[in-house]
Tab-separated table of C-alpha atoms (C1' of nucleotides) in Angstrom:
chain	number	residue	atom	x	y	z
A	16	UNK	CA	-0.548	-3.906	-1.596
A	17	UNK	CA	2.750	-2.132	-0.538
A	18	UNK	CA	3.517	-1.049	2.732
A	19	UNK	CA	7.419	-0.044	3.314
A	20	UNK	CA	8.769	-3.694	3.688
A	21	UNK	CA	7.549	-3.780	-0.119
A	22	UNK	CA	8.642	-0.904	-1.864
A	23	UNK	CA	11.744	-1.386	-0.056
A	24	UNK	CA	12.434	-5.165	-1.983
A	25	UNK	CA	11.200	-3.148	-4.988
A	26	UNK	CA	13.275	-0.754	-4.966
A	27	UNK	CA	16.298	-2.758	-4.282
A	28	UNK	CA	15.365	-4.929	-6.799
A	29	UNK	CA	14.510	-2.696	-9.880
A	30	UNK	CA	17.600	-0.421	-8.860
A	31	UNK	CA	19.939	-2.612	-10.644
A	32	UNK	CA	17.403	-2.646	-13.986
A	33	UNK	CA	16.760	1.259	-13.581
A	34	UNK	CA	20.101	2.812	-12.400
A	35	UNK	CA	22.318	4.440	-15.104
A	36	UNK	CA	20.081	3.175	-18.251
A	37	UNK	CA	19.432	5.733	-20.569
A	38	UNK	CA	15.567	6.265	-21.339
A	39	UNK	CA	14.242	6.256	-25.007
A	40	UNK	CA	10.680	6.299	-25.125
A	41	UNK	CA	8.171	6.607	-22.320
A	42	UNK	CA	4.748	4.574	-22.963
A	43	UNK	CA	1.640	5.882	-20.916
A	44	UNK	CA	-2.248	5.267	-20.386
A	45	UNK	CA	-4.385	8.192	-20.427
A	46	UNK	CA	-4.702	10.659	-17.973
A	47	UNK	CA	-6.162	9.889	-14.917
A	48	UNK	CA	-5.848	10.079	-11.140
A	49	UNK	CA	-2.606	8.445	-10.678
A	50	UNK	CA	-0.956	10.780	-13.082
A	51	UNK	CA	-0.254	14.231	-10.850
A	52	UNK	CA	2.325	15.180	-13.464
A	53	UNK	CA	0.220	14.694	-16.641
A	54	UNK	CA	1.120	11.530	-18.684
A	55	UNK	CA	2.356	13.562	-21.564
A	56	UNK	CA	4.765	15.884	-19.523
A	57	UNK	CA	6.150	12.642	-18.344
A	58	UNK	CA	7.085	11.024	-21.732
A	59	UNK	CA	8.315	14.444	-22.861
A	60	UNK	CA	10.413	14.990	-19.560
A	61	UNK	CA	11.396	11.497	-19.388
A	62	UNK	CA	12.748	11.038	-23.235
A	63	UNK	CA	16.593	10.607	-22.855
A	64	UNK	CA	17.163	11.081	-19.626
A	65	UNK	CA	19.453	8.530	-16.883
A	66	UNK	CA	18.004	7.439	-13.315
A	67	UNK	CA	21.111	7.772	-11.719
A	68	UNK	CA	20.089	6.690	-7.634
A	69	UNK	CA	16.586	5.137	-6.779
A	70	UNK	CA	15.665	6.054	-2.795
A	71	UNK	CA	13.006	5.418	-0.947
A	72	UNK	CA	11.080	7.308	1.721
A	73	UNK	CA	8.175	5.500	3.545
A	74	UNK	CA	6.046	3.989	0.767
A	75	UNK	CA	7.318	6.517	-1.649
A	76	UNK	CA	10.123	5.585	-4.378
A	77	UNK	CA	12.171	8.434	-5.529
A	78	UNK	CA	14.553	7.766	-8.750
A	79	UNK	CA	17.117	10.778	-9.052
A	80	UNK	CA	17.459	11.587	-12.885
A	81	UNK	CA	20.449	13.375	-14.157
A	82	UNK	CA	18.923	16.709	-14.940
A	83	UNK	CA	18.645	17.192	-11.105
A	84	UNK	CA	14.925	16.189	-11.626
A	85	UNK	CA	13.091	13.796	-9.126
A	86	UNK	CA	10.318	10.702	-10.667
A	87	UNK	CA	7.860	9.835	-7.399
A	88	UNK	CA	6.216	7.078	-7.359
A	89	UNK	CA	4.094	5.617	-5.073
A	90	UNK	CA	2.168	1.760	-5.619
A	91	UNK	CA	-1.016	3.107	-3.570
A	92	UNK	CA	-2.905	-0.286	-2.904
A	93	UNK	CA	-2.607	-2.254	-6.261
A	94	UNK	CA	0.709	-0.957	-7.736
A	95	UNK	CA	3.056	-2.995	-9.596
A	96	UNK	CA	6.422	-1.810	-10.958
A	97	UNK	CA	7.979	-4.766	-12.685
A	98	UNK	CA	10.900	-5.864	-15.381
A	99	UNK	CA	9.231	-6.763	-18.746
A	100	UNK	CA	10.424	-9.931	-18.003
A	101	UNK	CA	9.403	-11.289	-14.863
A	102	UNK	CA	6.134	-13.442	-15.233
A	103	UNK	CA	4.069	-13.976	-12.487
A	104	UNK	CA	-0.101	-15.035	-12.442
A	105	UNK	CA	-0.193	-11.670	-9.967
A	106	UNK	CA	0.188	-9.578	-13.165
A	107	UNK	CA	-2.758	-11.039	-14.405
A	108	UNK	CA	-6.557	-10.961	-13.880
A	109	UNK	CA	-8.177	-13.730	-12.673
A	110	UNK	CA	-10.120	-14.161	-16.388
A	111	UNK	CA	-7.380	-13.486	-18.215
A	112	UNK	CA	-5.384	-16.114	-16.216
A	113	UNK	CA	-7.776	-19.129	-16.502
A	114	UNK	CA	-7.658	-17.735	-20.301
A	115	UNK	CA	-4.493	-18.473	-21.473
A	116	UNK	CA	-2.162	-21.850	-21.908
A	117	UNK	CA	-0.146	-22.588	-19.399
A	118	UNK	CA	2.910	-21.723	-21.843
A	119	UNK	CA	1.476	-18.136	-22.757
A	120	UNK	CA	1.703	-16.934	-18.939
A	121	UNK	CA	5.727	-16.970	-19.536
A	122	UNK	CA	6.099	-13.604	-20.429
A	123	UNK	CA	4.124	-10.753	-19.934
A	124	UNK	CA	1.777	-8.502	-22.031
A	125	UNK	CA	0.845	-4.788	-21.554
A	126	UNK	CA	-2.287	-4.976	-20.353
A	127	UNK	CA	-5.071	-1.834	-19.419
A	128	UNK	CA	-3.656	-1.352	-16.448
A	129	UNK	CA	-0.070	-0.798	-17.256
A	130	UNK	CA	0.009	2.777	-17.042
A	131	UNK	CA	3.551	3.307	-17.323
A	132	UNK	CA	6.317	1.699	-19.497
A	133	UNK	CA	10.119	2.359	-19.677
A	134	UNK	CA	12.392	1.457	-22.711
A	135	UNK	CA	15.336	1.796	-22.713
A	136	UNK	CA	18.271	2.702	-25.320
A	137	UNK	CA	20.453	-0.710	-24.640
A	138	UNK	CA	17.547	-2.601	-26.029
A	139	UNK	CA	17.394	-4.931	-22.486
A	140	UNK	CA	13.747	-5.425	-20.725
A	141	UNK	CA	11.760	-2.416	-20.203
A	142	UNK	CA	10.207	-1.518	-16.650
A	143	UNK	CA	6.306	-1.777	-15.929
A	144	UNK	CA	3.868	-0.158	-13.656
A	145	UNK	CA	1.091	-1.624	-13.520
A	146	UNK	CA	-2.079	-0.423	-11.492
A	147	UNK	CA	-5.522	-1.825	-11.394
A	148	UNK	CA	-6.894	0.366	-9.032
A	149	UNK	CA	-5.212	3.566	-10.069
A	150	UNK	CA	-4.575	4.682	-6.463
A	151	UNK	CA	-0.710	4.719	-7.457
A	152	UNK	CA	1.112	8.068	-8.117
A	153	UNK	CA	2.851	9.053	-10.719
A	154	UNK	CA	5.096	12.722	-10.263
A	155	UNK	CA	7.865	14.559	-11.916
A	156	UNK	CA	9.721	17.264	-9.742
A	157	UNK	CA	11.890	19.977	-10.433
A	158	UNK	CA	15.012	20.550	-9.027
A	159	UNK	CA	15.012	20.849	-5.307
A	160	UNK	CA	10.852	21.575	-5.991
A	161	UNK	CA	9.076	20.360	-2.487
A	162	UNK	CA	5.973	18.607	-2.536
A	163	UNK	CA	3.392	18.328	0.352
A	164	UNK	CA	2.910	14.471	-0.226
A	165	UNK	CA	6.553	14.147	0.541
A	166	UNK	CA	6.910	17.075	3.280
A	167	UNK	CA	4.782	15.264	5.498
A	168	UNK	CA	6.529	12.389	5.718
A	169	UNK	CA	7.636	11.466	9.604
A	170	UNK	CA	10.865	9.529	9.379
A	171	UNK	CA	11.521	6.533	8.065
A	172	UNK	CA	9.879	3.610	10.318
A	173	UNK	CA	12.644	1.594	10.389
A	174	UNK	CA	14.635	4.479	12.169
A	175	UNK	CA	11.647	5.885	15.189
A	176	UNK	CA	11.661	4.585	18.522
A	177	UNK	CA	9.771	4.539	21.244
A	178	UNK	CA	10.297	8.178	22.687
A	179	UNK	CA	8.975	9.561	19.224
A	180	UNK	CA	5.678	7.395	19.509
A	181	UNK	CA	5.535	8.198	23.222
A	182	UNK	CA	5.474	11.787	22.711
A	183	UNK	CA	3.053	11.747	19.853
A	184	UNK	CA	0.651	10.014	21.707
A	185	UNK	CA	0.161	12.467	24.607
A	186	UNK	CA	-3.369	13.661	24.502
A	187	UNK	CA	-4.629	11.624	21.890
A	188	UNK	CA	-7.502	9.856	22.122
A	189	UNK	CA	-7.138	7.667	19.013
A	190	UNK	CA	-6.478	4.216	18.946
A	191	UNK	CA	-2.738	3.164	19.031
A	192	UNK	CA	-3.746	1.593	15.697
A	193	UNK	CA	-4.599	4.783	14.007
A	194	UNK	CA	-1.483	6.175	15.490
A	195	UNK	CA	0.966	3.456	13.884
A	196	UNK	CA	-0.907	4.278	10.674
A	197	UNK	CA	-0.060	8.033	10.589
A	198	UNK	CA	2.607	8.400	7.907
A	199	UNK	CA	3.771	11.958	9.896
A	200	UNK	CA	4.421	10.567	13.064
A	201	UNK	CA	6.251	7.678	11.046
A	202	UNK	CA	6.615	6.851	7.362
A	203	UNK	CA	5.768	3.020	6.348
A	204	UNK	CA	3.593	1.249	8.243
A	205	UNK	CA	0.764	0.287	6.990
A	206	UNK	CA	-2.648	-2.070	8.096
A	207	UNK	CA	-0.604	-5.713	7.746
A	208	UNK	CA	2.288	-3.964	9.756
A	209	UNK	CA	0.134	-2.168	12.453
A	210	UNK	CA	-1.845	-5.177	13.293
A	211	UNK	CA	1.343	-7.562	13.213
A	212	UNK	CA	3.708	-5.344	15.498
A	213	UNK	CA	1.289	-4.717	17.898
A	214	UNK	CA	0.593	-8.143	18.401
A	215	UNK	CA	4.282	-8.233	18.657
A	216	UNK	CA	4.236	-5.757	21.889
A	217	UNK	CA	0.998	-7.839	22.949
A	218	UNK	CA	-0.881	-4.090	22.881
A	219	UNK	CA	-4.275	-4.225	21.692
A	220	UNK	CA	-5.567	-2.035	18.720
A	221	UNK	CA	-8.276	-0.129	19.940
A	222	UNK	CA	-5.804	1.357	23.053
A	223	UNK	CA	-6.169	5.386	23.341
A	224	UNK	CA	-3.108	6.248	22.651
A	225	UNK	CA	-3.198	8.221	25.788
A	226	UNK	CA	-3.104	5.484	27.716
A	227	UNK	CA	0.212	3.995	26.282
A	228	UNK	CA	3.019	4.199	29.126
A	229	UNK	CA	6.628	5.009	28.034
A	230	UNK	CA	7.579	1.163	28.179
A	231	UNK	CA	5.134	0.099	25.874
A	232	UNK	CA	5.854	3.044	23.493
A	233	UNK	CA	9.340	1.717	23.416
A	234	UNK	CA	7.955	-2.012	23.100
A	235	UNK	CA	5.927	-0.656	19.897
A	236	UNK	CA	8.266	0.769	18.107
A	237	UNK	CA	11.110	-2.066	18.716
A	238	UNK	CA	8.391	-4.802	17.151
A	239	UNK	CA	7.713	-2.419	14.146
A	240	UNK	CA	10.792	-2.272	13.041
A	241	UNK	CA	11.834	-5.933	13.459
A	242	UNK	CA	8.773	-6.779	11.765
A	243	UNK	CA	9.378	-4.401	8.671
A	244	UNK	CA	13.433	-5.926	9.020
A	245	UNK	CA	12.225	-9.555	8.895
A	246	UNK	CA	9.604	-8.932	5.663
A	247	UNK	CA	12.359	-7.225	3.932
A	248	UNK	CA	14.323	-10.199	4.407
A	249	UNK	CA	11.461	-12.394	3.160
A	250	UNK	CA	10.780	-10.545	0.288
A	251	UNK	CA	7.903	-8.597	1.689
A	252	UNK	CA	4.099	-10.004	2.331
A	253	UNK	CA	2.422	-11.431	-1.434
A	254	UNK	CA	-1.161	-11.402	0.210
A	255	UNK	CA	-2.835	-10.528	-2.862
A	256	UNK	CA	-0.950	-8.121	-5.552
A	257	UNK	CA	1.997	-7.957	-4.420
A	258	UNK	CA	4.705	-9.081	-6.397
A	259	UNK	CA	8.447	-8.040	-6.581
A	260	UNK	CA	9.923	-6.814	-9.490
A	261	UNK	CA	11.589	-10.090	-10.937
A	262	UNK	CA	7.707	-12.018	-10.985
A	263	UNK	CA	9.163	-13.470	-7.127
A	264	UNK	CA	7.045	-13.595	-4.184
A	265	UNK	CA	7.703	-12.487	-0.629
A	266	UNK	CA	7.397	-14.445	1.842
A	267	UNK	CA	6.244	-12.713	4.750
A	268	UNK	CA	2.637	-13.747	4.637
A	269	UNK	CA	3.824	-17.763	5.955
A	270	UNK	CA	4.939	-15.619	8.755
A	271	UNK	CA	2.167	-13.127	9.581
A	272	UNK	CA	0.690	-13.910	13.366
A	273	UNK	CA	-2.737	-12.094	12.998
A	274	UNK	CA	-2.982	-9.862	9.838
A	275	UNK	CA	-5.870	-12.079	7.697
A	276	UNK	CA	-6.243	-14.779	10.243
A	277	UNK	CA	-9.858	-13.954	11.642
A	278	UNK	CA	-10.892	-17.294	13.529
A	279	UNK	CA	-7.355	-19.058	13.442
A	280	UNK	CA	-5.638	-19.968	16.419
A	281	UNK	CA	-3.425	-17.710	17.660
A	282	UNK	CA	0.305	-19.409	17.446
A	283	UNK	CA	0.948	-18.275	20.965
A	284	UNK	CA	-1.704	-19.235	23.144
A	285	UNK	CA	-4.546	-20.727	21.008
A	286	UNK	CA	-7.225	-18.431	20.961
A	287	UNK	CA	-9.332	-17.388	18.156
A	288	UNK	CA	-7.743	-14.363	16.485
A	289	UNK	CA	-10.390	-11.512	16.295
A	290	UNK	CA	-10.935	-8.616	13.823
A	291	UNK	CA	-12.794	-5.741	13.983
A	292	UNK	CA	-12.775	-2.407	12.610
A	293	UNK	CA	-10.892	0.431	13.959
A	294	UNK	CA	-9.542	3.483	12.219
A	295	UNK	CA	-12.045	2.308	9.096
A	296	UNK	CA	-9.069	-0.435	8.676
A	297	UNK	CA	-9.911	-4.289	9.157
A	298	UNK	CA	-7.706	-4.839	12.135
A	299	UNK	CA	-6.397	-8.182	14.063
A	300	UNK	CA	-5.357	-9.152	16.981
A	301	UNK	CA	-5.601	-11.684	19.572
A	302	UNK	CA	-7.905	-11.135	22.470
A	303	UNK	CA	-5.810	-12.798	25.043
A	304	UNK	CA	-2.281	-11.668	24.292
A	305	UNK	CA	-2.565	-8.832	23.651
A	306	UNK	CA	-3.794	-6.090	26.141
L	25	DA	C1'	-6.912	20.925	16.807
L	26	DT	C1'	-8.625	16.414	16.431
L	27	DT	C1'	-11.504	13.036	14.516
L	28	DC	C1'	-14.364	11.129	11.070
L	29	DC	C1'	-15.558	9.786	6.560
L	30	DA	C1'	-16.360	9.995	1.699
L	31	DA	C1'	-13.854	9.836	-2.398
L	32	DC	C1'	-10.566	8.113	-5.704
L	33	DC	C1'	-10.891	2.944	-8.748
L	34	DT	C1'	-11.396	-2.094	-10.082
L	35	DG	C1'	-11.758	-6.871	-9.072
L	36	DA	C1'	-12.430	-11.002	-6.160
L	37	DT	C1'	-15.389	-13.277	-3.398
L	38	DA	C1'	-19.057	-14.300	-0.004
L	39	DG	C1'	-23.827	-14.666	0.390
L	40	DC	C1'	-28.405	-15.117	-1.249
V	3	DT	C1'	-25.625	-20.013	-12.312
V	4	DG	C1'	-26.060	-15.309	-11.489
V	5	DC	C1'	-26.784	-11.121	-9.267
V	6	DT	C1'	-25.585	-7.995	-5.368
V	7	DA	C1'	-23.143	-6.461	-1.467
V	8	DT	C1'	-18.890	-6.197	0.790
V	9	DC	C1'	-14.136	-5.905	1.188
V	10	DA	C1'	-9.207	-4.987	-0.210
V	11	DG	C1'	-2.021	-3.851	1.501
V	12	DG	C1'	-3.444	3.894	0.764
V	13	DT	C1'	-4.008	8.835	1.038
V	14	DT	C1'	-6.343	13.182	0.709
V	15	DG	C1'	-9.379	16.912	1.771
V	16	DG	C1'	-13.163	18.717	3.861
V	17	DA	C1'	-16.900	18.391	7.296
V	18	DA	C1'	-18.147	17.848	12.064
DNA sequence: ATTCCAACCTGATAGC
DNA sequence: TGCTATCAGGTTGGAA
């Protein structure tokens, strides 16, 4: 689901229901692949203690506690971190969905997938994460502890321009496409946001990155951050799971050019919008503006 | 050093 | 209707 235009609206989102509440109990699934730090380390480390800032690096949330320790989380592909009390037919399974009365989807019940529950002591809605897949992570770090997830991290995407790109792209012979989608060079983007800024600077996917002059370096990195600017301001792309933290949609995907529109016109000249797959990713773009 | 690709999971859906 | 194959917003680690 989340690329950084949606962790960003969930982050400033659940800030307001995390910041300064005091945990009391920590609920957890069992352990599995989205728990680095093991599920019972977290209750026991979590028991008591006060989020006092949430940030936000790339895709990566980061909630400062205040015993100097650091939660990580990360949404992976299906991730879902939600207030108990948002309701939305996104938290729900298909099945389950078609299942219920119209007047039992109001609130929503802890389900197999909700690996992750926060109470806290002033009695007001708990927080959710909820994962189907389980590509999410979960991990607790030490004071000023490093961790190689995190020290790879390029800078934030919303802050790179074009000479970074342009110098990472000397003598590479991947496509630009690949290149958008390497969280060191920039932390982020991700397939819907590749495929939608390029179209943006009307460069094709599959260009070696070689091959990219200065000007279109700078061209790439202006669209990728007004693209990740206006889905923040839309409340980030609800394609499939996504969901913000209050049960809203974004509505980013109304606005998408070529991202999931294999076959549709393209809006600026008419042509068929193509997909095909480079970098293993499903990727779109339109034959005839962009070259 | 760069590039490729399987693996980690589950569910929805397209196709037969 | 039902089964099977394919695909999905991400990242890692190891092979080529």
């Amino acid at each position: 689901m989340p690329e950084l235009p949606e962790v960003e609206v969930t982050r400033r989102r659940i800030e307001p229901q995390l910041v300064g509440r005091r945990i009391r109990t920590v609920r957890t699934t069992a352990a599995s692949y989205l728990f680095i730090t093991p599920p019972e380390a977290l209750r026991r480390s979590l028991r008591g203690r006060t989020t006092t800032a949430l940030g936000r690096l790339g895709k990566y949330l980061i909630a400062e506690l205040d015993d100097r320790r650091r939660l990580v989380i990360h949404l992976g592909m299906t991730g879902q971190l939600f207030s108990q009390n948002a309701s939305s037919v996104r938290l729900l399974a298909a099945s389950t969905r078609q299942a219920l009365a119209p007047e039992e989807q109001a609130e929503f019940r802890p389900d197999e997938h909700t690996h992750f529950r926060l109470a806290f002591d002033d009695d007001g809605p708990g927080i959710y994460f909820r994962d189907v897949r389980k590509f999410g992570k979960l991990l607790l770090l030490a004071p000023d502890e490093q961790h190689p997830r995190l020290a790879r991290l390029g800078p934030d995407a919303l802050e790179v321009g074009g000479e970074r790109i342009f110098r990472a792209s000397r003598k590479r012979r991947v496509p630009v496409k690949q290149l958008l989608l390497d969280q060191s060079l920039m932390a982020g983007v991700g397939n819907i946001y590749a495929d939608e800024a390029l179209f943006l600077a009307r460069v094709r996917p599959g260009r070696r990155a070689e091959r990219l002059t200065r000007r279109e370096c700078d061209l790439i990195a202006a669209a990728v951050r007004r693209v990740l600017r206006r889905s923040i301001e839309t409340g980030g792309s609800s394609i499939r799971d996504y969901v913000a933290p209050d049960g809203r949609d974004g509505a980013y995907q109304f606005e998408r050019h070529v991202y999931a529109r294999e076959g549709e016109p393209c809006f600026e000249c008419g042509s068929a919008v193509c997909k095909r797959v480079i970098a293993q990713r499903g990727t779109h773009y339109c034959p005839k503006c962009q070259k």
